[in-house]
mmCIF file of C-alpha atoms in Angstrom:
data_model
loop_
_atom_site.group_PDB
_atom_site.id
_atom_site.type_symbol
_atom_site.label_atom_id
_atom_site.label_comp_id
_atom_site.label_asym_id
_atom_site.label_seq_id
_atom_site.Cartn_x
_atom_site.Cartn_y
_atom_site.Cartn_z
ATOM 1 C CA MET A 1 0.000 0.000 0.000
ATOM 2 C CA THR A 2 1.412 3.368 -0.937
ATOM 3 C CA ALA A 3 1.565 6.215 1.551
ATOM 4 C CA ARG A 4 -1.502 8.390 1.814
ATOM 5 C CA GLY A 5 -1.763 12.038 2.698
ATOM 6 C CA PRO A 6 -3.315 13.115 5.982
ATOM 7 C CA ARG A 7 -7.022 12.325 6.151
ATOM 8 C CA ARG A 8 -9.412 14.998 7.267
ATOM 9 C CA VAL A 9 -12.167 14.594 9.829
ATOM 10 C CA VAL A 10 -15.306 15.498 7.889
ATOM 11 C CA PRO A 11 -18.353 16.555 9.940
ATOM 12 C CA VAL A 12 -21.223 15.206 7.872
ATOM 13 C CA LEU A 13 -24.199 16.210 9.968
ATOM 14 C CA MET A 14 -24.709 18.471 12.972
ATOM 15 C CA GLY A 15 -27.827 18.450 15.111
ATOM 16 C CA ASP A 16 -30.635 21.007 15.090
ATOM 17 C CA GLU A 17 -32.163 22.372 18.264
ATOM 18 C CA PRO A 18 -35.752 21.195 18.917
ATOM 19 C CA VAL A 19 -38.328 23.876 18.208
ATOM 20 C CA GLY A 20 -41.112 24.472 20.737
ATOM 21 C CA ARG A 21 -40.361 21.269 22.709
ATOM 22 C CA THR A 22 -38.023 20.127 25.428
ATOM 23 C CA LEU A 23 -35.202 17.862 24.302
ATOM 24 C CA LEU A 24 -36.763 14.871 26.069
ATOM 25 C CA GLU A 25 -40.114 15.518 24.393
ATOM 26 C CA ASP A 26 -38.311 15.748 21.079
ATOM 27 C CA LEU A 27 -36.543 12.419 21.647
ATOM 28 C CA ASP A 28 -39.728 10.704 22.743
ATOM 29 C CA ARG A 29 -41.184 11.321 19.280
ATOM 30 C CA ARG A 30 -38.363 9.316 17.648
ATOM 31 C CA VAL A 31 -38.901 5.873 19.089
ATOM 32 C CA SER A 32 -40.082 2.393 18.222
ATOM 33 C CA PRO A 33 -40.940 -0.660 20.349
ATOM 34 C CA GLY A 34 -37.788 -2.251 21.686
ATOM 35 C CA GLN A 35 -36.749 -5.808 20.989
ATOM 36 C CA LEU A 36 -34.332 -6.220 23.913
ATOM 37 C CA CYS A 37 -36.777 -6.665 26.769
ATOM 38 C CA TRP A 38 -39.335 -8.941 28.305
ATOM 39 C CA THR A 39 -42.459 -8.407 30.414
ATOM 40 C CA GLU A 40 -42.214 -8.826 34.179
ATOM 41 C CA GLY A 41 -45.280 -10.064 36.019
ATOM 42 C CA GLY A 42 -48.722 -8.573 35.457
ATOM 43 C CA ASP A 43 -48.149 -4.973 36.511
ATOM 44 C CA GLY A 44 -47.017 -3.710 33.101
ATOM 45 C CA SER A 45 -43.335 -3.466 34.016
ATOM 46 C CA VAL A 46 -40.642 -4.528 31.569
ATOM 47 C CA ARG A 47 -37.091 -5.787 32.005
ATOM 48 C CA CYS A 48 -34.639 -4.140 29.603
ATOM 49 C CA VAL A 49 -31.586 -6.244 28.672
ATOM 50 C CA ALA A 50 -29.783 -3.801 26.385
ATOM 51 C CA CYS A 51 -27.036 -3.242 28.964
ATOM 52 C CA GLY A 52 -25.673 -4.792 32.119
ATOM 53 C CA HIS A 53 -27.929 -2.743 34.410
ATOM 54 C CA ARG A 54 -30.923 -4.875 33.337
ATOM 55 C CA CYS A 55 -33.327 -2.155 34.440
ATOM 56 C CA LEU A 56 -36.775 -3.112 35.653
ATOM 57 C CA ILE A 57 -38.836 -0.271 34.192
ATOM 58 C CA ARG A 58 -42.367 0.309 35.441
ATOM 59 C CA ASP A 59 -45.057 1.974 33.352
ATOM 60 C CA GLY A 60 -44.253 5.655 32.908
ATOM 61 C CA ARG A 61 -40.624 5.277 34.014
ATOM 62 C CA ARG A 62 -37.230 5.301 32.296
ATOM 63 C CA GLY A 63 -34.125 3.171 32.519
ATOM 64 C CA ILE A 64 -30.799 4.414 33.889
ATOM 65 C CA CYS A 65 -29.856 5.517 30.365
ATOM 66 C CA LYS A 66 -32.960 7.786 30.315
ATOM 67 C CA VAL A 67 -33.675 7.061 26.628
ATOM 68 C CA ARG A 68 -35.400 3.666 26.967
ATOM 69 C CA PHE A 69 -38.797 4.009 28.638
ATOM 70 C CA ASN A 70 -41.995 2.101 29.410
ATOM 71 C CA ARG A 71 -45.256 3.405 28.046
ATOM 72 C CA GLY A 72 -48.316 1.284 28.658
ATOM 73 C CA GLY A 73 -46.317 -1.893 29.220
ATOM 74 C CA THR A 74 -44.251 -1.486 26.030
ATOM 75 C CA LEU A 75 -40.555 -0.603 26.069
ATOM 76 C CA TYR A 76 -39.813 2.224 23.630
ATOM 77 C CA VAL A 77 -36.298 2.825 22.325
ATOM 78 C CA PRO A 78 -34.552 5.519 20.219
ATOM 79 C CA ARG A 79 -34.875 5.426 16.460
ATOM 80 C CA GLY A 80 -34.470 7.642 13.404
ATOM 81 C CA TYR A 81 -32.111 10.412 14.459
ATOM 82 C CA ALA A 82 -28.463 11.224 15.084
ATOM 83 C CA ALA A 83 -26.766 13.718 17.384
ATOM 84 C CA GLY A 84 -23.572 13.670 15.362
ATOM 85 C CA VAL A 85 -22.279 12.099 12.158
ATOM 86 C CA GLN A 86 -18.809 12.406 10.704
ATOM 87 C CA VAL A 87 -16.334 10.548 8.529
ATOM 88 C CA ASP A 88 -12.886 10.072 10.010
ATOM 89 C CA PRO A 89 -10.088 7.477 10.113
ATOM 90 C CA ILE A 90 -11.074 4.113 11.521
ATOM 91 C CA GLU A 91 -7.879 4.290 13.603
ATOM 92 C CA LYS A 92 -9.592 7.003 15.676
ATOM 93 C CA LYS A 93 -12.156 4.538 17.104
ATOM 94 C CA PRO A 94 -9.535 3.039 17.732
ATOM 95 C CA PHE A 95 -9.411 0.005 15.429
ATOM 96 C CA TYR A 96 -5.933 -0.870 14.141
ATOM 97 C CA HIS A 97 -6.676 -4.333 12.750
ATOM 98 C CA LEU A 98 -9.964 -3.511 11.005
ATOM 99 C CA LEU A 99 -9.418 -2.124 7.490
ATOM 100 C CA PRO A 100 -6.403 0.026 8.469
ATOM 101 C CA GLY A 101 -6.065 3.175 6.414
ATOM 102 C CA SER A 102 -9.775 3.350 5.619
ATOM 103 C CA ASP A 103 -12.358 5.933 6.576
ATOM 104 C CA CYS A 104 -15.355 5.212 8.768
ATOM 105 C CA LEU A 105 -18.703 6.949 9.007
ATOM 106 C CA THR A 106 -19.428 7.284 12.727
ATOM 107 C CA PHE A 107 -22.843 8.168 14.106
ATOM 108 C CA GLY A 108 -24.168 8.605 17.619
ATOM 109 C CA MET A 109 -27.365 9.333 19.496
ATOM 110 C CA LEU A 110 -27.923 10.728 23.010
ATOM 111 C CA GLY A 111 -27.638 9.178 26.453
ATOM 112 C CA CYS A 112 -25.408 6.740 28.332
ATOM 113 C CA ASP A 113 -25.620 4.101 31.051
ATOM 114 C CA PHE A 114 -22.412 5.465 32.667
ATOM 115 C CA HIS A 115 -21.543 8.973 33.905
ATOM 116 C CA CYS A 116 -17.749 9.172 33.544
ATOM 117 C CA GLY A 117 -16.285 12.423 34.828
ATOM 118 C CA TYR A 118 -13.654 12.479 32.072
ATOM 119 C CA CYS A 119 -15.992 11.711 29.153
ATOM 120 C CA GLN A 120 -14.748 13.330 25.957
ATOM 121 C CA ASN A 121 -18.179 12.916 24.326
ATOM 122 C CA TRP A 122 -20.154 14.351 27.253
ATOM 123 C CA ILE A 123 -22.110 16.750 25.049
ATOM 124 C CA THR A 124 -23.966 13.750 23.632
ATOM 125 C CA SER A 125 -23.589 11.103 26.331
ATOM 126 C CA GLN A 126 -24.569 13.277 29.319
ATOM 127 C CA THR A 127 -27.119 15.578 27.673
ATOM 128 C CA LEU A 128 -30.048 14.130 29.620
ATOM 129 C CA ARG A 129 -28.202 14.417 32.963
ATOM 130 C CA ASP A 130 -26.249 17.648 32.570
ATOM 131 C CA PRO A 131 -28.048 20.864 31.564
ATOM 132 C CA GLU A 132 -24.735 22.291 30.359
ATOM 133 C CA ALA A 133 -24.342 19.585 27.696
ATOM 134 C CA GLY A 134 -27.047 20.704 25.296
ATOM 135 C CA GLY A 135 -26.729 18.027 22.622
ATOM 136 C CA ALA A 136 -28.895 18.543 19.536
ATOM 137 C CA THR A 137 -30.263 16.062 17.000
ATOM 138 C CA SER A 138 -31.385 15.682 13.389
ATOM 139 C CA ASP A 139 -33.905 13.289 11.875
ATOM 140 C CA LEU A 140 -32.558 10.847 9.320
ATOM 141 C CA SER A 141 -33.024 7.284 8.121
ATOM 142 C CA ALA A 142 -30.651 4.335 8.177
ATOM 143 C CA GLU A 143 -30.455 4.498 4.397
ATOM 144 C CA THR A 144 -29.490 8.178 4.531
ATOM 145 C CA LEU A 145 -26.683 7.452 6.967
ATOM 146 C CA VAL A 146 -25.274 4.744 4.739
ATOM 147 C CA ARG A 147 -25.574 6.938 1.665
ATOM 148 C CA LEU A 148 -23.646 9.700 3.430
ATOM 149 C CA GLY A 149 -20.910 7.223 4.255
ATOM 150 C CA LEU A 150 -20.638 6.019 0.673
ATOM 151 C CA GLN A 151 -20.577 9.588 -0.651
ATOM 152 C CA HIS A 152 -17.584 10.350 1.574
ATOM 153 C CA GLY A 153 -15.668 7.203 0.698
ATOM 154 C CA ALA A 154 -16.193 5.327 3.976
ATOM 155 C CA ARG A 155 -15.592 1.582 4.039
ATOM 156 C CA ALA A 156 -17.115 1.056 7.478
ATOM 157 C CA VAL A 157 -19.882 2.394 9.712
ATOM 158 C CA ALA A 158 -19.544 2.650 13.505
ATOM 159 C CA SER A 159 -21.975 3.443 16.308
ATOM 160 C CA SER A 160 -20.230 5.639 18.889
ATOM 161 C CA TYR A 161 -20.243 9.074 20.650
ATOM 162 C CA ASN A 162 -22.753 7.837 23.211
ATOM 163 C CA GLU A 163 -23.086 4.269 24.511
ATOM 164 C CA PRO A 164 -24.334 2.313 21.457
ATOM 165 C CA LEU A 165 -25.786 -0.605 23.425
ATOM 166 C CA ILE A 166 -28.642 1.562 24.713
ATOM 167 C CA THR A 167 -29.592 2.262 21.076
ATOM 168 C CA ALA A 168 -28.808 -1.249 19.818
ATOM 169 C CA GLU A 169 -32.028 -1.638 17.826
ATOM 170 C CA TRP A 170 -31.231 1.497 15.820
ATOM 171 C CA GLY A 171 -27.646 0.345 15.376
ATOM 172 C CA VAL A 172 -28.818 -2.945 13.890
ATOM 173 C CA GLU A 173 -31.188 -1.111 11.540
ATOM 174 C CA VAL A 174 -28.315 1.037 10.281
ATOM 175 C CA PHE A 175 -25.950 -1.935 10.063
ATOM 176 C CA ARG A 176 -28.398 -3.947 7.981
ATOM 177 C CA ALA A 177 -28.373 -1.163 5.403
ATOM 178 C CA ALA A 178 -24.588 -0.830 5.682
ATOM 179 C CA ARG A 179 -23.978 -4.533 5.139
ATOM 180 C CA ALA A 180 -26.250 -4.460 2.068
ATOM 181 C CA ALA A 181 -24.024 -1.679 0.687
ATOM 182 C CA GLY A 182 -20.838 -3.688 1.284
ATOM 183 C CA LEU A 183 -19.641 -1.784 4.357
ATOM 184 C CA ARG A 184 -18.122 -3.213 7.528
ATOM 185 C CA THR A 185 -19.770 -2.337 10.849
ATOM 186 C CA ALA A 186 -18.588 -1.784 14.425
ATOM 187 C CA PHE A 187 -19.681 -0.840 17.935
ATOM 188 C CA VAL A 188 -17.515 1.456 20.092
ATOM 189 C CA SER A 189 -18.714 0.610 23.598
ATOM 190 C CA ASN A 190 -18.064 0.841 27.324
ATOM 191 C CA GLY A 191 -18.566 -2.926 27.494
ATOM 192 C CA ASN A 192 -21.515 -2.958 29.906
ATOM 193 C CA ALA A 193 -23.094 -5.677 27.805
ATOM 194 C CA THR A 194 -25.403 -8.662 28.249
ATOM 195 C CA PRO A 195 -25.423 -11.941 26.311
ATOM 196 C CA GLU A 196 -28.842 -10.983 24.957
ATOM 197 C CA VAL A 197 -27.668 -7.730 23.376
ATOM 198 C CA LEU A 198 -24.495 -9.293 21.967
ATOM 199 C CA ASP A 199 -26.475 -12.126 20.378
ATOM 200 C CA TYR A 200 -28.882 -9.538 18.958
ATOM 201 C CA ILE A 201 -26.224 -7.383 17.279
ATOM 202 C CA ARG A 202 -23.769 -10.139 16.294
ATOM 203 C CA PRO A 203 -25.292 -11.090 12.889
ATOM 204 C CA TRP A 204 -24.886 -7.485 11.699
ATOM 205 C CA THR A 205 -21.713 -6.362 13.491
ATOM 206 C CA ASP A 206 -18.102 -7.039 12.462
ATOM 207 C CA GLY A 207 -16.038 -5.176 15.052
ATOM 208 C CA TYR A 208 -16.417 -4.422 18.733
ATOM 209 C CA LYS A 209 -14.237 -2.122 20.833
ATOM 210 C CA ILE A 210 -14.466 -2.030 24.615
ATOM 211 C CA ASP A 211 -13.211 0.826 26.764
ATOM 212 C CA PHE A 212 -11.584 -1.052 29.680
ATOM 213 C CA LYS A 213 -11.452 1.695 32.283
ATOM 214 C CA ALA A 214 -9.941 0.158 35.413
ATOM 215 C CA MET A 215 -9.316 -3.038 37.357
ATOM 216 C CA GLN A 216 -11.044 -2.003 40.575
ATOM 217 C CA ASP A 217 -14.767 -2.342 41.137
ATOM 218 C CA ARG A 218 -14.977 0.825 43.246
ATOM 219 C CA THR A 219 -13.568 2.763 40.307
ATOM 220 C CA TYR A 220 -16.210 1.345 37.981
ATOM 221 C CA ARG A 221 -18.969 2.076 40.489
ATOM 222 C CA SER A 222 -17.830 5.708 40.653
ATOM 223 C CA LEU A 223 -18.439 5.841 36.887
ATOM 224 C CA GLY A 224 -21.835 4.155 37.079
ATOM 225 C CA GLY A 225 -20.791 0.610 36.176
ATOM 226 C CA VAL A 226 -19.733 -2.754 37.568
ATOM 227 C CA LEU A 227 -16.306 -4.222 36.818
ATOM 228 C CA GLN A 228 -17.527 -7.814 36.571
ATOM 229 C CA HIS A 229 -20.046 -6.887 33.877
ATOM 230 C CA VAL A 230 -17.206 -5.588 31.692
ATOM 231 C CA LEU A 231 -14.937 -8.560 32.418
ATOM 232 C CA ASP A 232 -17.768 -10.904 31.433
ATOM 233 C CA ALA A 233 -18.521 -8.866 28.308
ATOM 234 C CA MET A 234 -14.925 -9.029 27.064
ATOM 235 C CA LYS A 235 -15.054 -12.820 27.158
ATOM 236 C CA MET A 236 -18.482 -12.916 25.528
ATOM 237 C CA VAL A 237 -17.454 -10.577 22.717
ATOM 238 C CA TYR A 238 -14.388 -12.662 21.913
ATOM 239 C CA GLU A 239 -16.258 -15.971 22.127
ATOM 240 C CA ARG A 240 -18.929 -14.726 19.721
ATOM 241 C CA GLY A 241 -16.369 -13.993 17.036
ATOM 242 C CA PHE A 242 -16.553 -10.210 16.782
ATOM 243 C CA TRP A 243 -13.277 -8.630 15.714
ATOM 244 C CA PHE A 244 -12.354 -7.298 19.150
ATOM 245 C CA GLU A 245 -10.001 -4.550 20.326
ATOM 246 C CA VAL A 246 -9.605 -3.023 23.801
ATOM 247 C CA VAL A 247 -8.644 0.524 24.777
ATOM 248 C CA THR A 248 -7.638 1.944 28.157
ATOM 249 C CA LEU A 249 -7.461 5.670 28.797
ATOM 250 C CA VAL A 250 -4.485 5.996 31.151
ATOM 251 C CA VAL A 251 -5.405 8.601 33.782
ATOM 252 C CA PRO A 252 -2.645 9.559 36.238
ATOM 253 C CA GLY A 253 -3.657 8.811 39.814
ATOM 254 C CA PHE A 254 -6.851 7.074 38.680
ATOM 255 C CA ASN A 255 -5.870 3.828 36.956
ATOM 256 C CA ASP A 256 -2.168 4.135 36.106
ATOM 257 C CA SER A 257 -0.412 2.206 38.892
ATOM 258 C CA GLY A 258 1.921 -0.491 37.634
ATOM 259 C CA ASP A 259 -0.081 -3.166 39.444
ATOM 260 C CA GLU A 260 -3.410 -2.076 37.977
ATOM 261 C CA LEU A 261 -2.084 -1.795 34.429
ATOM 262 C CA ARG A 262 -0.450 -5.217 34.752
ATOM 263 C CA ARG A 263 -3.687 -6.789 35.963
ATOM 264 C CA MET A 264 -5.599 -5.186 33.100
ATOM 265 C CA ALA A 265 -3.097 -6.428 30.528
ATOM 266 C CA GLU A 266 -3.111 -9.915 32.023
ATOM 267 C CA THR A 267 -6.907 -9.938 31.907
ATOM 268 C CA VAL A 268 -6.899 -9.192 28.182
ATOM 269 C CA ALA A 269 -4.092 -11.676 27.505
ATOM 270 C CA ALA A 270 -5.948 -14.419 29.385
ATOM 271 C CA ILE A 271 -8.828 -14.083 26.925
ATOM 272 C CA ALA A 272 -6.458 -14.078 23.931
ATOM 273 C CA PRO A 273 -2.930 -12.655 23.597
ATOM 274 C CA THR A 274 -3.758 -11.554 20.038
ATOM 275 C CA ILE A 275 -6.375 -8.998 21.143
ATOM 276 C CA PRO A 276 -4.973 -5.512 20.428
ATOM 277 C CA TRP A 277 -4.690 -3.355 23.555
ATOM 278 C CA HIS A 278 -4.562 0.410 23.037
ATOM 279 C CA VAL A 279 -3.385 2.690 25.833
ATOM 280 C CA THR A 280 -4.286 6.309 25.204
ATOM 281 C CA ALA A 281 -3.457 9.642 26.804
ATOM 282 C CA PHE A 282 -5.854 11.446 29.135
ATOM 283 C CA HIS A 283 -6.293 15.176 28.904
ATOM 284 C CA GLN A 284 -8.267 17.246 31.372
ATOM 285 C CA ASP A 285 -11.871 17.332 30.231
ATOM 286 C CA TYR A 286 -15.445 17.686 31.449
ATOM 287 C CA ARG A 287 -15.492 17.269 35.250
ATOM 288 C CA MET A 288 -12.090 15.626 35.724
ATOM 289 C CA THR A 289 -9.573 18.457 35.790
ATOM 290 C CA ASP A 290 -7.449 17.467 38.800
ATOM 291 C CA PRO A 291 -5.183 14.740 37.347
ATOM 292 C CA ARG A 292 -2.272 15.867 35.238
ATOM 293 C CA ASN A 293 -2.322 14.995 31.545
ATOM 294 C CA THR A 294 -0.792 11.673 30.516
ATOM 295 C CA THR A 295 2.812 11.855 29.288
ATOM 296 C CA VAL A 296 4.728 9.915 26.657
ATOM 297 C CA ASP A 297 6.600 8.105 29.420
ATOM 298 C CA ASP A 298 3.297 7.036 30.983
ATOM 299 C CA LEU A 299 2.122 5.474 27.729
ATOM 300 C CA VAL A 300 5.415 3.763 26.938
ATOM 301 C CA ARG A 301 5.488 2.272 30.438
ATOM 302 C CA ALA A 302 1.934 0.943 29.963
ATOM 303 C CA CYS A 303 2.885 -0.553 26.583
ATOM 304 C CA GLU A 304 5.881 -2.312 28.084
ATOM 305 C CA ILE A 305 3.656 -3.722 30.814
ATOM 306 C CA GLY A 306 1.253 -5.026 28.170
ATOM 307 C CA GLN A 307 4.054 -6.639 26.218
ATOM 308 C CA ASP A 308 5.480 -8.243 29.365
ATOM 309 C CA ALA A 309 2.001 -9.653 30.108
ATOM 310 C CA GLY A 310 2.133 -11.553 26.815
ATOM 311 C CA LEU A 311 0.065 -9.330 24.550
ATOM 312 C CA LYS A 312 1.265 -9.484 20.951
ATOM 313 C CA PHE A 313 -0.241 -6.203 19.736
ATOM 314 C CA VAL A 314 0.067 -3.215 22.087
ATOM 315 C CA TYR A 315 -0.413 0.361 20.899
ATOM 316 C CA ALA A 316 0.060 3.847 22.328
ATOM 317 C CA GLY A 317 -2.462 6.278 20.938
ATOM 318 C CA ASN A 318 -3.116 9.984 20.455
ATOM 319 C CA LEU A 319 0.459 11.287 20.931
ATOM 320 C CA PRO A 320 1.522 10.969 17.279
ATOM 321 C CA GLY A 321 5.192 10.692 16.456
ATOM 322 C CA ARG A 322 6.220 10.627 20.121
ATOM 323 C CA VAL A 323 5.799 7.012 21.229
ATOM 324 C CA GLY A 324 8.304 5.269 18.941
ATOM 325 C CA ARG A 325 7.533 1.704 17.915
ATOM 326 C CA TRP A 326 4.227 1.624 19.790
ATOM 327 C CA GLU A 327 2.308 3.335 16.978
ATOM 328 C CA HIS A 328 3.045 0.526 14.520
ATOM 329 C CA THR A 329 2.053 -3.095 13.932
ATOM 330 C CA TRP A 330 4.894 -5.622 13.973
ATOM 331 C CA CYS A 331 4.833 -9.277 13.031
ATOM 332 C CA PRO A 332 4.932 -11.232 16.308
ATOM 333 C CA ASP A 333 6.805 -14.076 14.565
ATOM 334 C CA CYS A 334 9.559 -12.474 12.457
ATOM 335 C CA GLY A 335 9.490 -8.924 13.861
ATOM 336 C CA ASP A 336 9.003 -7.147 10.517
ATOM 337 C CA LEU A 337 7.150 -3.833 10.345
ATOM 338 C CA LEU A 338 3.682 -4.497 8.935
ATOM 339 C CA VAL A 339 1.664 -1.295 9.412
ATOM 340 C CA GLU A 340 3.461 2.017 9.807
ATOM 341 C CA ARG A 341 1.416 4.842 11.345
ATOM 342 C CA TYR A 342 1.713 8.452 12.338
ATOM 343 C CA GLY A 343 -1.240 9.166 14.587
ATOM 344 C CA TYR A 344 -4.360 8.249 12.623
ATOM 345 C CA GLN A 345 -2.495 8.265 9.317
ATOM 346 C CA VAL A 346 -1.383 4.927 7.852
ATOM 347 C CA ARG A 347 1.846 5.451 5.923
ATOM 348 C CA ARG A 348 2.386 1.849 4.883
ATOM 349 C CA GLN A 349 0.286 -1.317 5.131
ATOM 350 C CA ARG A 350 1.893 -4.667 4.221
ATOM 351 C CA VAL A 351 -0.506 -7.232 5.696
ATOM 352 C CA THR A 352 -2.020 -9.286 2.867
ATOM 353 C CA ALA A 353 -5.746 -9.355 2.190
ATOM 354 C CA ALA A 354 -5.734 -12.875 3.631
ATOM 355 C CA GLY A 355 -4.243 -11.559 6.891
ATOM 356 C CA ARG A 356 -0.650 -12.765 6.468
ATOM 357 C CA CYS A 357 2.778 -11.299 7.070
ATOM 358 C CA PRO A 358 4.347 -11.003 3.588
ATOM 359 C CA SER A 359 7.790 -11.792 5.003
ATOM 360 C CA CYS A 360 7.195 -15.030 6.923
ATOM 361 C CA GLY A 361 3.586 -15.957 6.177
ATOM 362 C CA ALA A 362 2.450 -15.762 9.807
ATOM 363 C CA GLY A 363 -1.239 -15.103 10.353
ATOM 364 C CA ILE A 364 -2.026 -11.584 11.575
ATOM 365 C CA PRO A 365 -5.476 -11.521 13.207
ATOM 366 C CA GLY A 366 -7.907 -8.866 12.066
ATOM 367 C CA ILE A 367 -10.127 -7.833 9.160
ATOM 368 C CA TRP A 368 -7.859 -6.735 6.341
ATOM 369 C CA SER A 369 -10.199 -6.675 3.345
#
């Protein structure tokens, strides 16, 4: 593959403010009956299984995510809008072993089942909890989303920006249209999954990325989650055959101790040493402004820990040109350079379409064509 010039991030669609309605009223117009639920007892309550919270939602109430709600004994879920759509490098998700060097149309809705204080997408994810967020939306169809992706040269479509599991039905609708158009599909998730939701999305989803935030349950509970749910989800995602990559945002003083990073790396390696693990740099954002920003040395140390734990593909992200060999993909058998990167730009890609090292023939796991 020849070197390509820098790829631009192309905002495709920005939201419009609702006119004459509250945001929640506006969202409640764009719904359809949910498929990830079952009825509980005879009181009209429903059990939602779209995420690990498994909310029991009584008539007139909402789940923790605030966008799935019970009306008259029927669970209603988001459909037919986006709060943000843009085309950007698939490496930004990050996926390094899924069509490297290609562009991806990424779309997101509103709401989340977590409330992370360092969320970099808080405008969309925390809109229904934080009056300062102010996320806006635009109506559009699944077919329109896919058409926008094709017009901008995307080879994949990803659901991201908020937690995609809480809008899984809409994601599947979009992915059906994307698959029909020959595009790959992916979820970019916090990993608070259930077997039911993973089985539901699997026929239409190629890639799955989990944000592995910490190795302590109290840390996860401070963010609105449960560590064991994420540990279980990582195994379930891998066992179901999604192309799977893991990312950890390294936050000084929060999850960056050598012991915690080692335990996280060993957890991923125990599932499969071929799962790519990305460690990325924190910068002060949203409500977390006390920790210092992550340094190059922090990321290199985390990468070395991952390598020592037995992981074959460890990457340092979002400090382009400063982390040495940790931006690139190397053959774990012969050591040759396979994918050369500078940030989100792929300068050279040598893995064959069949997923082989051209030098020694070793298999390189991923989706390469």
